[in-house]
XYZ file of C-alpha atoms in Angstrom:
660
model
C 104.813 96.154 129.975
C 107.863 97.241 131.920
C 108.256 96.964 135.648
C 111.140 97.278 138.111
C 112.448 94.029 139.489
C 112.098 93.456 143.188
C 115.844 92.931 143.222
C 117.827 96.099 142.622
C 121.531 95.623 142.194
C 122.586 96.145 145.772
C 124.035 93.643 148.182
C 121.471 91.304 149.662
C 122.392 88.704 152.246
C 120.774 85.614 150.821
C 121.952 82.041 150.718
C 121.449 80.260 147.410
C 121.526 76.466 147.458
C 122.011 75.913 143.718
C 124.162 78.264 141.667
C 123.505 78.954 138.001
C 125.889 77.246 135.636
C 126.341 76.696 131.937
C 125.314 73.418 130.306
C 127.916 71.112 128.805
C 129.001 71.907 125.259
C 128.758 69.345 122.457
C 126.427 66.865 124.158
C 122.887 65.932 123.189
C 119.986 63.727 124.219
C 118.753 61.061 121.827
C 115.142 62.120 122.416
C 116.050 65.668 121.324
C 117.612 64.407 118.098
C 114.554 62.243 117.385
C 112.043 64.973 118.293
C 109.690 65.606 115.355
C 107.922 68.646 116.794
C 107.674 70.662 119.981
C 104.626 69.494 121.917
C 103.909 72.914 123.450
C 103.929 74.602 120.020
C 103.477 72.167 117.149
C 103.624 75.034 114.624
C 107.201 75.940 115.617
C 109.885 75.400 112.971
C 112.591 75.346 115.651
C 112.851 75.395 119.434
C 115.606 76.484 121.824
C 116.471 73.453 123.946
C 118.703 75.410 126.301
C 120.116 78.922 126.456
C 122.608 80.358 128.903
C 124.222 83.769 129.231
C 126.730 85.144 131.705
C 127.835 88.768 132.135
C 130.423 89.959 134.592
C 132.522 93.070 135.138
C 136.170 92.210 135.645
C 139.712 93.359 135.002
C 141.233 91.680 131.957
C 144.809 90.860 131.043
C 145.246 94.170 129.205
C 144.626 96.054 132.486
C 141.226 97.313 131.396
C 137.953 96.810 133.229
C 135.432 95.255 130.865
C 132.086 93.533 130.652
C 132.737 89.932 129.733
C 129.635 88.428 128.126
C 129.342 84.713 127.376
C 126.535 83.300 125.248
C 125.689 79.620 124.697
C 122.626 78.162 122.979
C 121.369 74.813 121.668
C 118.546 74.790 119.090
C 116.510 71.973 117.551
C 115.578 72.688 113.907
C 112.518 70.839 112.597
C 112.292 71.967 108.976
C 113.691 74.340 106.353
C 111.742 77.314 107.698
C 113.911 77.100 110.800
C 117.218 77.091 108.911
C 117.690 80.856 109.420
C 118.540 80.203 113.065
C 121.783 78.623 111.885
C 122.904 82.013 110.496
C 124.374 83.996 113.389
C 125.225 87.689 113.472
C 126.890 89.568 116.343
C 127.114 93.368 116.122
C 130.119 94.912 117.874
C 130.740 98.575 118.683
C 133.925 99.533 116.934
C 135.879 102.756 117.020
C 139.520 103.668 117.392
C 139.599 103.770 121.193
C 137.023 101.367 122.628
C 136.387 98.567 120.172
C 134.503 95.551 121.429
C 136.042 92.164 120.661
C 134.756 88.615 120.268
C 136.582 85.385 121.117
C 136.033 81.671 121.712
C 133.560 81.192 118.861
C 132.547 77.547 118.640
C 129.750 75.818 116.779
C 128.600 72.294 116.100
C 125.746 70.614 114.226
C 124.462 67.188 115.283
C 122.258 65.247 112.844
C 121.234 61.882 111.487
C 122.914 61.281 108.127
C 121.401 59.578 105.094
C 122.223 56.165 106.550
C 120.500 56.944 109.842
C 123.763 57.262 111.734
C 124.434 60.125 114.128
C 126.984 62.624 112.774
C 128.570 65.864 113.942
C 130.089 68.726 111.975
C 132.001 71.503 113.687
C 132.202 75.131 112.608
C 135.535 75.871 110.935
C 137.346 78.916 112.392
C 137.955 80.190 108.859
C 134.212 80.378 108.257
C 133.778 83.278 110.705
C 133.600 86.579 108.829
C 133.912 90.183 109.946
C 132.724 93.229 108.006
C 132.681 96.920 108.802
C 129.065 98.177 108.906
C 129.899 101.835 109.507
C 132.577 103.794 111.330
C 131.075 102.756 114.673
C 130.176 99.078 114.163
C 131.589 95.762 112.956
C 129.419 92.748 112.127
C 130.634 89.221 112.900
C 128.851 86.467 110.958
C 129.005 82.704 110.821
C 126.734 79.880 109.673
C 126.469 76.505 111.337
C 127.411 73.703 108.885
C 125.471 70.645 107.642
C 122.011 72.078 108.306
C 119.098 69.755 107.553
C 115.670 68.878 108.874
C 115.811 67.496 112.403
C 119.343 68.629 113.237
C 120.525 70.216 116.500
C 122.764 73.269 116.289
C 124.839 74.632 119.135
C 127.163 77.590 119.368
C 128.854 79.843 121.906
C 131.051 82.914 121.981
C 132.465 85.521 124.375
C 132.544 89.293 123.887
C 134.578 91.923 125.733
C 133.393 95.516 126.088
C 134.600 98.649 127.876
C 131.134 100.236 127.569
C 130.222 99.672 131.210
C 127.213 101.982 130.876
C 125.745 99.517 128.343
C 125.367 96.377 130.412
C 124.007 93.525 128.215
C 120.271 92.974 128.449
C 118.779 89.494 128.054
C 115.866 88.532 125.811
C 113.992 85.565 127.213
C 111.609 85.597 124.265
C 112.323 85.338 120.554
C 110.408 84.334 117.441
C 110.730 80.634 118.360
C 109.787 78.997 121.667
C 112.397 78.187 124.304
C 112.394 75.301 126.737
C 114.817 76.999 129.128
C 116.680 80.318 129.224
C 118.928 81.571 132.026
C 120.982 84.693 132.572
C 123.773 84.827 135.160
C 124.983 88.294 136.260
C 127.987 89.254 138.405
C 128.433 92.932 139.293
C 131.118 94.290 141.653
C 130.043 96.713 144.370
C 131.783 99.602 142.604
C 128.881 99.659 140.123
C 125.174 100.039 140.815
C 122.618 99.271 138.116
C 118.852 99.490 138.051
C 117.259 96.369 136.619
C 113.834 96.218 134.967
C 111.795 93.339 133.603
C 109.837 93.910 130.400
C 107.108 91.822 128.868
C 104.210 89.821 130.261
C 105.974 86.593 131.270
C 107.054 85.871 134.815
C 110.467 84.712 135.924
C 110.707 81.129 137.113
C 114.129 81.848 138.621
C 114.971 85.087 140.400
C 117.880 84.689 142.823
C 120.456 86.919 144.458
C 123.522 86.327 146.597
C 126.707 88.048 147.668
C 130.072 86.824 146.363
C 132.835 87.807 148.767
C 136.044 89.327 147.412
C 135.168 88.629 143.795
C 136.668 91.764 142.263
C 140.051 93.442 142.446
C 141.504 96.209 140.278
C 143.859 99.138 140.835
C 144.132 98.407 144.507
C 140.368 98.478 144.939
C 138.539 95.365 146.099
C 134.850 94.594 146.501
C 132.236 91.922 146.837
C 129.816 91.253 143.996
C 126.101 90.918 143.494
C 125.386 87.572 141.863
C 121.967 87.559 140.220
C 120.275 84.731 138.342
C 117.221 85.212 136.125
C 115.522 82.309 134.414
C 112.407 81.192 132.553
C 111.125 77.834 131.343
C 108.564 76.897 128.674
C 108.769 80.299 127.012
C 106.315 80.825 124.136
C 107.434 82.376 120.868
C 106.768 86.077 120.418
C 104.673 86.546 117.283
C 104.673 89.972 115.666
C 101.417 91.201 114.201
C 100.005 94.294 112.528
C 99.476 97.497 114.510
C 102.247 97.264 117.078
C 105.186 99.422 118.072
C 108.722 98.076 118.517
C 108.850 94.415 119.520
C 111.372 95.228 122.233
C 108.573 97.021 124.096
C 106.846 93.684 124.654
C 109.466 90.935 124.489
C 109.997 89.409 127.912
C 113.498 90.565 128.795
C 115.614 92.004 131.594
C 117.380 95.353 131.091
C 120.040 97.192 133.102
C 120.751 100.895 133.479
C 123.852 102.223 135.198
C 122.811 104.365 138.177
C 126.226 105.231 139.626
C 129.757 103.907 139.901
C 132.900 104.395 141.963
C 136.239 104.438 140.186
C 138.192 101.558 141.788
C 141.493 103.325 141.047
C 140.854 106.665 142.772
C 137.552 106.267 144.629
C 135.789 109.024 142.661
C 132.011 108.511 142.567
C 129.889 109.388 139.529
C 126.108 109.461 139.535
C 124.629 108.439 136.172
C 120.922 108.248 136.970
C 119.520 111.762 136.976
C 116.256 113.403 137.848
C 114.344 115.295 135.172
C 115.445 118.636 136.555
C 119.049 117.544 135.884
C 118.202 116.520 132.326
C 116.294 119.795 131.826
C 119.305 121.806 132.971
C 121.730 119.891 130.758
C 119.550 120.249 127.651
C 118.661 123.898 128.188
C 122.314 124.875 128.628
C 123.729 122.641 125.903
C 125.133 123.904 122.606
C 123.524 121.049 120.676
C 119.947 121.582 121.954
C 119.112 124.561 124.165
C 121.333 126.896 122.180
C 119.269 126.211 119.050
C 115.999 127.057 120.790
C 117.483 130.445 121.681
C 118.319 131.326 118.065
C 115.092 133.190 117.270
C 117.132 136.271 116.326
C 118.432 134.308 113.331
C 114.886 134.225 111.967
C 113.500 137.668 112.785
C 114.463 139.218 109.442
C 113.696 136.053 107.507
C 110.207 135.718 108.996
C 108.998 139.281 108.368
C 108.025 138.728 104.698
C 106.709 135.252 105.497
C 104.044 136.457 107.918
C 103.422 139.858 106.357
C 99.725 140.664 106.056
C 98.631 137.663 108.119
C 96.706 138.775 111.201
C 95.261 135.383 112.110
C 97.503 133.423 114.511
C 96.931 130.057 112.861
C 97.661 131.497 109.404
C 100.931 133.023 110.682
C 102.009 129.749 112.295
C 101.212 127.812 109.112
C 103.223 130.287 107.063
C 106.267 129.811 109.326
C 105.842 126.037 109.169
C 105.656 126.043 105.359
C 108.692 128.332 105.204
C 110.823 125.862 107.184
C 109.438 122.933 105.147
C 110.439 124.593 101.868
C 113.723 126.106 103.057
C 115.314 123.164 104.894
C 115.658 119.654 103.523
C 115.907 116.663 105.847
C 119.154 114.697 105.380
C 117.461 111.441 106.539
C 119.289 111.401 109.902
C 117.526 111.050 113.240
C 119.018 113.063 116.094
C 118.180 114.902 119.309
C 120.615 117.753 118.766
C 122.848 119.588 116.319
C 126.502 119.057 115.547
C 127.136 122.257 113.617
C 124.515 124.746 114.811
C 121.679 126.506 113.018
C 123.808 128.949 111.034
C 125.321 126.139 108.993
C 121.913 124.490 108.616
C 120.533 127.710 107.156
C 123.561 128.098 104.884
C 123.362 124.573 103.491
C 119.532 124.376 103.613
C 119.879 120.883 105.043
C 119.781 119.319 108.499
C 118.857 116.376 110.665
C 115.510 115.918 112.412
C 116.504 117.918 115.486
C 118.075 120.757 113.519
C 115.010 121.245 111.324
C 112.412 121.061 114.088
C 114.444 123.095 116.577
C 114.794 125.665 113.795
C 111.011 125.542 113.418
C 110.547 126.203 117.141
C 112.988 129.116 117.029
C 111.275 130.541 113.928
C 107.867 130.320 115.622
C 109.334 132.170 118.614
C 110.591 134.854 116.230
C 107.033 135.163 114.892
C 105.705 135.810 118.390
C 104.576 132.315 119.388
C 105.450 130.369 122.504
C 107.019 127.258 120.993
C 108.723 124.294 122.619
C 110.602 121.205 121.509
C 109.341 117.677 122.170
C 111.816 114.830 122.604
C 110.407 111.451 121.652
C 111.274 107.901 120.730
C 109.968 106.592 117.410
C 107.796 103.477 117.177
C 110.711 101.429 115.876
C 113.035 102.702 118.614
C 110.762 101.608 121.476
C 109.222 103.123 124.584
C 111.028 105.467 126.946
C 111.736 104.144 130.425
C 110.024 106.717 132.613
C 111.371 105.255 135.850
C 114.851 106.643 135.236
C 115.542 109.608 132.925
C 117.835 108.358 130.168
C 118.394 110.981 127.513
C 119.968 108.477 125.119
C 116.642 106.637 124.725
C 115.175 109.546 122.736
C 115.946 109.636 119.011
C 113.629 112.290 117.513
C 112.510 115.883 118.049
C 109.330 117.672 116.960
C 108.039 121.171 117.697
C 105.018 122.142 119.789
C 103.006 125.348 119.634
C 99.780 126.378 121.389
C 97.327 128.509 119.414
C 94.203 129.492 121.302
C 93.148 126.459 123.284
C 94.582 123.943 120.842
C 97.923 122.140 120.896
C 99.756 121.516 117.627
C 102.654 119.085 117.263
C 104.716 119.772 114.148
C 107.322 117.958 112.065
C 108.752 120.028 109.217
C 111.056 117.321 107.853
C 108.552 116.197 105.209
C 107.247 118.790 102.710
C 104.047 116.744 102.286
C 103.055 116.753 105.975
C 100.176 119.136 106.703
C 100.351 121.495 109.660
C 99.469 119.685 112.912
C 99.933 116.128 111.628
C 102.835 113.912 112.699
C 104.153 110.920 110.749
C 103.054 107.546 112.100
C 106.607 106.770 113.270
C 106.284 109.549 115.892
C 103.049 108.241 117.416
C 104.670 106.230 120.168
C 103.446 106.552 123.744
C 104.628 109.897 125.181
C 107.164 112.597 124.421
C 108.926 115.021 126.747
C 108.116 118.721 126.219
C 111.232 120.843 126.715
C 110.796 124.562 127.385
C 113.464 127.145 128.092
C 111.552 128.673 131.004
C 109.483 125.819 132.492
C 110.108 122.301 133.833
C 109.727 119.556 131.258
C 106.647 117.310 131.223
C 105.137 114.355 129.335
C 102.653 114.668 126.487
C 100.716 111.895 124.713
C 101.948 111.687 121.146
C 98.619 110.347 119.837
C 96.397 112.918 121.539
C 96.624 115.700 118.920
C 96.655 113.477 115.841
C 93.762 113.871 113.440
C 91.546 111.014 112.321
C 92.516 109.224 109.117
C 89.474 109.633 106.832
C 88.690 108.251 103.397
C 85.353 108.566 101.589
C 84.744 106.719 98.328
C 81.761 107.141 96.024
C 81.029 105.088 92.907
C 78.227 105.865 90.466
C 77.989 103.100 87.854
C 75.592 102.086 85.112
C 75.226 98.504 83.923
C 75.510 98.647 80.115
C 73.781 96.334 77.607
C 77.183 94.781 76.787
C 77.595 93.688 80.428
C 80.115 96.369 81.367
C 79.798 98.763 84.286
C 80.718 102.332 83.412
C 80.716 105.444 85.520
C 82.761 107.461 88.003
C 84.773 106.668 91.090
C 85.512 109.604 93.378
C 87.680 109.432 96.455
C 88.067 112.107 99.140
C 90.987 111.749 101.525
C 91.501 113.807 104.683
C 94.283 114.115 107.241
C 96.818 111.327 107.355
C 95.037 109.380 104.614
C 95.602 112.318 102.247
C 99.245 112.540 103.322
C 99.842 108.847 102.556
C 98.189 109.157 99.150
C 100.171 112.295 98.279
C 103.373 110.437 99.146
C 102.328 107.563 96.873
C 101.578 109.940 93.992
C 104.777 111.980 94.420
C 106.916 108.856 94.012
C 106.124 109.049 90.309
C 107.511 111.561 87.852
C 104.046 112.836 87.022
C 100.392 112.389 87.915
C 99.821 110.710 84.541
C 102.504 108.150 85.366
C 100.841 107.477 88.719
C 97.432 106.989 87.076
C 98.951 104.672 84.479
C 100.507 102.585 87.242
C 97.222 102.546 89.168
C 95.452 101.313 86.041
C 97.973 98.510 85.653
C 97.595 97.505 89.309
C 93.787 97.468 89.197
C 92.598 94.324 87.407
C 89.006 94.968 88.483
C 88.563 98.115 86.412
C 90.037 100.164 83.590
C 90.643 103.902 84.004
C 89.337 105.920 81.053
C 89.918 109.445 82.404
C 91.286 110.936 85.615
C 91.348 114.173 87.577
C 93.301 114.734 90.825
C 92.685 117.923 92.795
C 94.466 119.638 95.719
C 97.636 117.584 95.292
C 99.798 120.450 96.590
C 97.190 122.070 98.865
C 98.079 120.174 102.026
C 95.289 121.638 104.169
C 92.637 120.636 101.640
C 91.240 117.140 101.114
C 92.886 115.240 98.292
C 90.273 114.474 95.636
C 90.719 111.735 93.026
C 88.063 111.353 90.344
C 88.219 108.596 87.749
C 86.012 107.590 84.886
C 86.149 103.813 84.960
C 84.942 100.768 83.101
C 84.506 97.318 84.642
C 84.177 94.264 82.425
C 81.652 92.515 84.639
C 79.609 90.204 82.381
C 80.060 88.935 78.818
C 76.552 90.100 78.010
C 73.146 90.340 79.644
C 71.489 87.229 78.202
C 71.403 85.386 81.551
C 68.296 85.444 83.686
C 70.345 85.834 86.870
C 73.555 87.725 87.564
C 75.751 87.505 90.630
C 76.913 90.926 91.802
C 79.328 91.811 94.602
C 78.881 95.434 95.756
C 82.428 95.591 97.161
C 83.977 96.892 93.962
C 87.283 98.099 95.444
C 89.475 97.513 98.497
C 88.406 94.039 99.532
C 89.666 92.929 102.931
C 90.692 89.348 102.241
C 92.924 88.768 105.256
C 92.203 89.366 108.914
C 95.158 91.359 110.316
C 94.525 89.784 113.714
C 95.026 86.006 113.698
C 96.515 85.091 117.071
C 94.596 83.038 119.596
C 95.327 85.812 122.070
C 97.538 88.866 122.064
C 99.208 90.134 125.218
C 100.361 93.487 123.873
C 98.241 96.486 122.754
C 96.811 97.061 119.298
C 98.333 100.418 118.375
C 96.839 101.790 115.157
C 98.443 105.200 115.693
C 95.275 107.231 115.110
C 91.504 106.837 114.720
C 90.180 105.881 111.288
C 86.970 106.307 109.301
C 86.330 104.767 105.880
C 83.029 105.402 104.095
C 82.003 103.745 100.847
C 78.915 104.475 98.762
C 77.971 102.615 95.590
C 75.103 103.660 93.291
C 74.266 101.239 90.484
C 71.814 102.039 87.671
C 70.295 98.886 86.192
C 68.848 98.220 82.715
C 65.081 98.428 82.544
C 64.728 94.643 82.317
C 66.721 93.819 85.518
C 65.829 94.077 89.179
C 67.567 93.139 92.420
C 66.521 89.649 93.445
C 68.469 89.086 96.679
C 69.726 92.330 98.237
C 72.551 92.348 100.790
C 71.521 92.279 104.415
C 72.034 95.376 106.510
C 74.711 94.845 109.136
C 75.528 96.807 112.275
C 78.366 95.628 114.521
C 79.926 97.770 117.215
C 82.985 97.450 119.409
C 82.510 97.764 123.192
C 82.492 101.241 124.729
C 81.896 102.875 121.323
C 85.370 101.835 120.221
C 84.344 101.428 116.594
C 81.820 99.925 114.214
C 81.060 98.270 110.897
C 77.736 99.079 109.253
C 76.172 98.439 105.868
C 72.990 99.895 104.396
C 71.061 98.932 101.260
C 68.425 101.158 99.640
C 66.511 100.556 96.386
C 64.633 102.827 94.015
C 63.382 102.585 90.448
C 66.007 100.794 88.323
C 68.830 101.603 90.759
C 70.110 100.794 94.209
C 72.529 102.287 96.718
C 74.830 100.246 98.897
C 76.966 101.918 101.552
C 79.211 100.777 104.333
C 81.358 102.367 106.999
C 84.354 101.063 108.942
C 85.276 103.152 111.952
C 87.905 102.839 114.665
C 87.436 105.550 117.276
C 90.592 104.886 119.269
C 94.271 105.001 118.425
C 95.178 102.255 120.888
C 93.183 99.218 121.995
C 94.115 97.057 124.963
C 94.925 93.359 124.634
C 91.580 92.651 126.343
C 89.830 94.227 123.336
C 91.727 92.060 120.856
C 89.035 89.388 120.507
C 86.437 92.027 119.612
C 88.666 93.559 116.924
C 89.425 90.129 115.520
C 85.733 89.241 115.329
C 84.898 92.595 113.728
C 87.282 91.874 110.855
C 85.895 88.348 110.530
C 82.423 89.823 110.069
C 83.697 92.354 107.506
C 85.330 89.575 105.472
C 82.193 87.426 105.627
C 80.082 90.376 104.509
C 82.313 90.908 101.488
C 81.904 87.266 100.487
C 78.099 87.454 100.428
C 77.123 88.729 96.963
C 73.697 89.908 95.866
C 71.874 88.674 92.777
C 70.100 90.434 89.928
C 67.398 88.857 87.764
C 65.491 89.666 84.618
C 61.987 90.889 84.988
C 59.428 88.245 84.075
């Protein structure tokens, strides 16, 4: 979903007839004000009529070279569900030395008043608010006034930034459609950026020209690259279940600083590195490579941990559990350490990198060949593999090979079993960093275990119309991890069961037994004695019975007409359900459920049901299986139809009748 633009930011001798320019502020078309809906997306609650951005590097009046970014947008709001677009937030980087600033904030709302006359209300300067988010950021907020159905809002502002390595990207897509969006870029020849286009949409405007003598600072002068990127009739981007960060798929243009020449002294600095440069920097850094070399810190600590364990896997698990129990995650993501491992061991607390680099070092001390894996979490987005950018990573896990099997480990969560990563880490590929070998990519999903849940109900239909019996659930792998997390949120198992009983209107829990709660390598087993108030009594000749007692799927997670980004479930899944019902002697099954077997193409998954009858009882079972972690957008229609069939199956009850 990311590709390099044909235009790299170098000087190209092209002649452009029409230059990009901003649209006039404060004007409107009568047909826009009277527009009741957007013809190309009648479900839209708002539409961007026009959007323009301009970024340029220039010397400002305070003798600093800055990126000057101008933003201007006009939005038609159809109804109250589009009112949120009138609330604007701009996040600025803010520290003592290089604080970004914002100026020239203007806003106006155009609308038809109660008498049908056209009115305008301007944003008052005093209604712009600033608040400190943290020690590195300030948030600027304002709300457009007089918002109502059918109004047009318009606003613009200008920001100034000295962070030349963070050239503003441009999102063509958002959660509402846009009629036109254009980005105008001016970059002096002292700076060279790599540009990349993300998303599935194509540019309708892609122009480049040379501006002569456009930049001057510190005695240095240069021409500029003038680039114009534009799109028209841009559909809204709709988020759906089973996707990674939206910025992976939004149609947008991004910039990465490759190199620059200081206009004051002519010194050249290369920013874009090759992986061997990144490898060298990380391996010789105090915040990363130094931690991997600290196995001596663990040699004495590890001796009693692995004592008596001759099996390699058992020794590795013991080291993993030791780090899990000894070090507590402080909830911070990081790719390195600020204070070193000695302080982490003293305080028994650390960030993600400190804990998992400590795990790698401890495994080395136990005689294993362990490495670190740099990755970007699902929320953080994909890594751009075209140009190594260390700052795009935000997480570290450990890797160890035992026999012919690869294990990826995250010791930040005491409930994570050995060899299972949290879902947030299952995002494309990570970079394996070794002290003695070149780094390389590894698929983050490839070692993840299947999520498995097996449910078994054995129920007897009582003379009073109630169903009584047992419900047993076996959870394996990530499914067990998720359930353990849910249980551990409560003060006790009894409190969890009480809450489950309250949340389960279909049945009442009479007794419960939960096994292997703290044995992470064992399946989690939940056994409940339950009672379901199904019928008032059994006087009726016919009874309607739905065999889907628990976990109905009432909503298809896939509802788009088409989806142009992958379906990323993180890991394969298997759910098995078996129901045994014992009937009174005077009842039989009249209309049994039909057996169903539906498969996804290329053995990608299936949904199957099976009904079997015997004397005074029947068994109904079904299985839902997804054999892949990631499905392509071309497979979307098949997944959507599979869920439609599952939902239809659950709505088709069977009937029981009295024997004649």
